[in-house]
Amino acid sequence: MRVLQVASEVQPFSKTGGLADMVGALSRALARKGHQVDIVTPAYRGVLAHAVGAKPANWRFSIPLGGQWEQGEFYRLEIESGLTIWFVDHPRFFDRPGIYNERQVDYPDNAARFIFFTKAALLLARFLDPNPALVHCHDWQAGLLPLLIHHAKVSRPWPEAPATLMTIHNLAYQGWFPASQWGLTNIPISWFHRDSAEAHGQMNLLKAGLMLADALTTVSPRYAREIGTPEFGCGLESILLRREYELTGILNGVDYEEWSTTANSYLPHSYSVDSLEGKAANKRELQAEMGLPDEPDIPLFANISRLTGQKGVDLQLDALRLLLYEGAQFQFVLLGSGEPALEQAYRELAAENPRVVSVRLGFDVALAQRIEAGADFYLMPSRFEPCGLNQLYSLRYGTVPVVRATGGLDDSVMDILENRDLATGIKFQEASARALAHAIRKALAVYRERPLLDHLRRNGMKADFSWDRQANEYVTLYEHLLHEI
Ligand code: ADP
């Protein structure tokens, strides 16, 4: 089957978070299962230079965007057999330092940028030969596309029109814009209503996708249940409840070629479930790199994250302060970037506790790998977490996850109290510094009980969250949709 993936980030070309990992890895897994996969994504600054072999597809186009005509061009790269990526080139929209924002401030023309992007994707859906049977849209940046396809089908005959699937990676980001921007869609205003993109008098691009796609998915079964409630639904819970039977939660997988403890050029020492000495050596290297004392017997905790309320990093800060006050013996490393106040608070924590806390502010894929390999425990105190990837990487790297029982974290980590034989980590329920500190104290106790630590590590390292497996769930869903429509 031919599937078109529509995403504003794709690993290894552009990334701000888990969306990029998911689209890159799912597409590869589908292609390896024999499907023909096309991905369409913007050619941000530097992307075409990085995409060695990408060539102009001899496909220039002109798209109406409100009162203007915007010219664009597709570049094409066949990544491997069955997997082609189409880059949408429009320098004025995409040749910028950031993907969505600069210094935490969104680009003011994001509606124009991503409506243009979805219109370019519509061209591919319509004119690729053969037509894709299914268009898989990811997050608000692609949210308008199910509506565009629906509108195109209704406006003129399109017997080969594809089925549409909308995946929610994070409901907190919906693409809200003033209603006046609806004009950029060039679709009659009679189409702008509460059963399409209108919400509270504004335009909501994700809502358009949620209303008009043939089916919906999100990235874990528990998050699929959570988003039907006011606590997690971000105002869209009634729509999600209405479409409950068309909404499926499919846990993200891991690209184990990229996240491997053996044959990985990012890691100073390889190791495996049968020989963990390399992990101890990686810990020593990480302590040196992060300027922490070389203490093999002090447990090393880590966190790699966007610094924002969702990730509970403020709770983490308070929990660490509490443990430091108690005189607990541990080390902690953080890699992240985000809200300036949080960055500053972590900088201060490290400055006050240089032998215990080390902080690196920025985005560094290689360091993220070394941290996963060198740490003993990985903290993930998220207030909500659609899937979460770092707990999955941690499992494979023998780094015991300590997570809040929410969304994909609850689905992917087994606590000692749930099943001691199959346990892979430590979970806590309440989103509070006190509950996190309590979970960290449990981790400190586990660290002192070596056989239990090794048991958790080994269970985690052996767990299979491969895309090879998870992609089958998408294939089943795609096939079901194609039969239905
Ligand atoms: P989200 O998409 O909500 O940010 P996920 O856990 O789904 O969270 O995915 C985050 C991805 O981004 C992971 O691959 C993680 O390793 C990576 N990441 C986050 N922050 C950084 C950083 N500062 N440096 C390198 N990688 C990071």
mmCIF file of N, CA and C and ligand atoms in Angstrom, residues 15-19 21 170 259 304-306 310-311 335-337 362-365 368 380 385 388-390 393, ligand 1:
data_model
loop_
_atom_site.group_PDB
_atom_site.id
_atom_site.type_symbol
_atom_site.label_atom_id
_atom_site.label_comp_id
_atom_site.label_asym_id
_atom_site.label_seq_id
_atom_site.Cartn_x
_atom_site.Cartn_y
_atom_site.Cartn_z
ATOM 1 N N LYS A 15 14.368 18.247 13.945
ATOM 2 C CA LYS A 15 13.807 17.666 15.169
ATOM 3 C C LYS A 15 13.728 18.702 16.271
ATOM 4 N N THR A 16 12.542 18.773 16.908
ATOM 5 C CA THR A 16 12.484 19.479 18.191
ATOM 6 C C THR A 16 12.005 18.515 19.280
ATOM 7 N N GLY A 17 11.465 17.352 18.881
ATOM 8 C CA GLY A 17 10.979 16.418 19.896
ATOM 9 C C GLY A 17 10.604 15.079 19.302
ATOM 10 N N GLY A 18 9.784 14.342 20.041
ATOM 11 C CA GLY A 18 9.485 12.951 19.717
ATOM 12 C C GLY A 18 8.787 12.758 18.373
ATOM 13 N N LEU A 19 8.044 13.748 17.911
ATOM 14 C CA LEU A 19 7.376 13.649 16.606
ATOM 15 C C LEU A 19 8.367 13.245 15.510
ATOM 16 N N ASP A 21 11.282 11.676 15.738
ATOM 17 C CA ASP A 21 11.733 10.284 15.886
ATOM 18 C C ASP A 21 10.659 9.335 15.350
ATOM 19 N N ASN A 170 0.792 15.458 20.751
ATOM 20 C CA ASN A 170 0.688 16.219 21.993
ATOM 21 C C ASN A 170 -0.478 17.189 21.850
ATOM 22 N N TRP A 259 19.335 3.641 18.594
ATOM 23 C CA TRP A 259 19.494 3.566 20.044
ATOM 24 C C TRP A 259 19.976 2.171 20.405
ATOM 25 N N ILE A 304 16.764 14.332 30.370
ATOM 26 C CA ILE A 304 16.988 15.041 29.095
ATOM 27 C C ILE A 304 15.617 15.514 28.661
ATOM 28 N N SER A 305 15.450 16.824 28.537
ATOM 29 C CA SER A 305 14.057 17.239 28.384
ATOM 30 C C SER A 305 13.914 18.665 27.872
ATOM 31 N N ARG A 306 12.761 18.915 27.257
ATOM 32 C CA ARG A 306 12.364 20.301 27.068
ATOM 33 C C ARG A 306 12.053 20.850 28.452
ATOM 34 N N GLN A 310 5.037 20.836 31.305
ATOM 35 C CA GLN A 310 4.578 19.480 30.984
ATOM 36 C C GLN A 310 5.509 18.419 31.548
ATOM 37 N N LYS A 311 6.793 18.677 31.479
ATOM 38 C CA LYS A 311 7.783 17.645 31.819
ATOM 39 C C LYS A 311 8.022 17.532 33.321
ATOM 40 N N LEU A 335 20.261 17.572 30.728
ATOM 41 C CA LEU A 335 20.471 18.183 29.416
ATOM 42 C C LEU A 335 19.110 18.690 28.961
ATOM 43 N N GLY A 336 19.020 19.974 28.680
ATOM 44 C CA GLY A 336 17.716 20.470 28.252
ATOM 45 C C GLY A 336 17.770 21.929 27.889
ATOM 46 N N SER A 337 16.653 22.377 27.336
ATOM 47 C CA SER A 337 16.521 23.803 27.071
ATOM 48 C C SER A 337 15.044 24.124 27.057
ATOM 49 N N GLY A 362 20.979 23.222 26.269
ATOM 50 C CA GLY A 362 21.133 23.175 24.818
ATOM 51 C C GLY A 362 20.506 21.903 24.286
ATOM 52 N N PHE A 363 20.669 21.686 22.991
ATOM 53 C CA PHE A 363 20.123 20.479 22.350
ATOM 54 C C PHE A 363 21.292 19.731 21.739
ATOM 55 N N ASP A 364 21.555 18.523 22.216
ATOM 56 C CA ASP A 364 22.761 17.818 21.799
ATOM 57 C C ASP A 364 22.466 16.312 21.730
ATOM 58 N N VAL A 365 22.233 15.851 20.495
ATOM 59 C CA VAL A 365 21.818 14.464 20.289
ATOM 60 C C VAL A 365 22.891 13.477 20.757
ATOM 61 N N ALA A 368 23.000 13.345 24.519
ATOM 62 C CA ALA A 368 21.811 12.627 25.006
ATOM 63 C C ALA A 368 22.097 11.121 25.030
ATOM 64 N N MET A 380 11.614 10.951 34.962
ATOM 65 C CA MET A 380 10.609 11.485 34.036
ATOM 66 C C MET A 380 9.333 11.807 34.818
ATOM 67 N N GLU A 385 2.105 12.896 29.585
ATOM 68 C CA GLU A 385 3.121 12.415 28.640
ATOM 69 C C GLU A 385 2.443 11.537 27.597
ATOM 70 N N GLY A 388 6.268 9.635 25.358
ATOM 71 C CA GLY A 388 7.577 9.713 26.000
ATOM 72 C C GLY A 388 8.495 8.729 25.306
ATOM 73 N N LEU A 389 9.692 9.167 24.999
ATOM 74 C CA LEU A 389 10.633 8.261 24.336
ATOM 75 C C LEU A 389 11.820 7.950 25.234
ATOM 76 N N ASN A 390 12.202 8.910 26.055
ATOM 77 C CA ASN A 390 13.427 8.686 26.806
ATOM 78 C C ASN A 390 13.320 7.526 27.803
ATOM 79 N N TYR A 393 14.198 4.596 25.646
ATOM 80 C CA TYR A 393 15.649 4.524 25.411
ATOM 81 C C TYR A 393 16.349 4.057 26.696
HETATM 82 P P1 ADP B 1 8.667 15.557 23.578
HETATM 83 O O1 ADP B 1 8.393 15.184 22.165
HETATM 84 O O2 ADP B 1 7.436 15.895 24.375
HETATM 85 O O3 ADP B 1 9.719 16.617 23.737
HETATM 86 P P2 ADP B 1 9.616 12.831 23.883
HETATM 87 O O4 ADP B 1 10.124 12.088 25.074
HETATM 88 O O5 ADP B 1 8.496 12.188 23.121
HETATM 89 O O6 ADP B 1 9.249 14.287 24.354
HETATM 90 O O7 ADP B 1 10.810 13.033 22.854
HETATM 91 C C1 ADP B 1 11.869 13.876 23.122
HETATM 92 C C2 ADP B 1 12.983 13.545 22.156
HETATM 93 O O8 ADP B 1 13.840 14.684 22.069
HETATM 94 C C3 ADP B 1 13.846 12.415 22.631
HETATM 95 O O9 ADP B 1 14.438 11.778 21.525
HETATM 96 C C4 ADP B 1 14.912 13.146 23.462
HETATM 97 O O10 ADP B 1 16.091 12.425 23.611
HETATM 98 C C5 ADP B 1 15.109 14.380 22.636
HETATM 99 N N1 ADP B 1 15.580 15.547 23.393
HETATM 100 C C6 ADP B 1 14.859 16.362 24.207
HETATM 101 N N2 ADP B 1 15.636 17.364 24.677
HETATM 102 C C7 ADP B 1 16.867 17.167 24.155
HETATM 103 C C8 ADP B 1 18.109 17.869 24.265
HETATM 104 N N3 ADP B 1 18.232 18.974 24.996
HETATM 105 N N4 ADP B 1 19.169 17.398 23.566
HETATM 106 C C9 ADP B 1 19.051 16.281 22.811
HETATM 107 N N5 ADP B 1 17.918 15.576 22.672
HETATM 108 C C10 ADP B 1 16.831 16.010 23.339
#
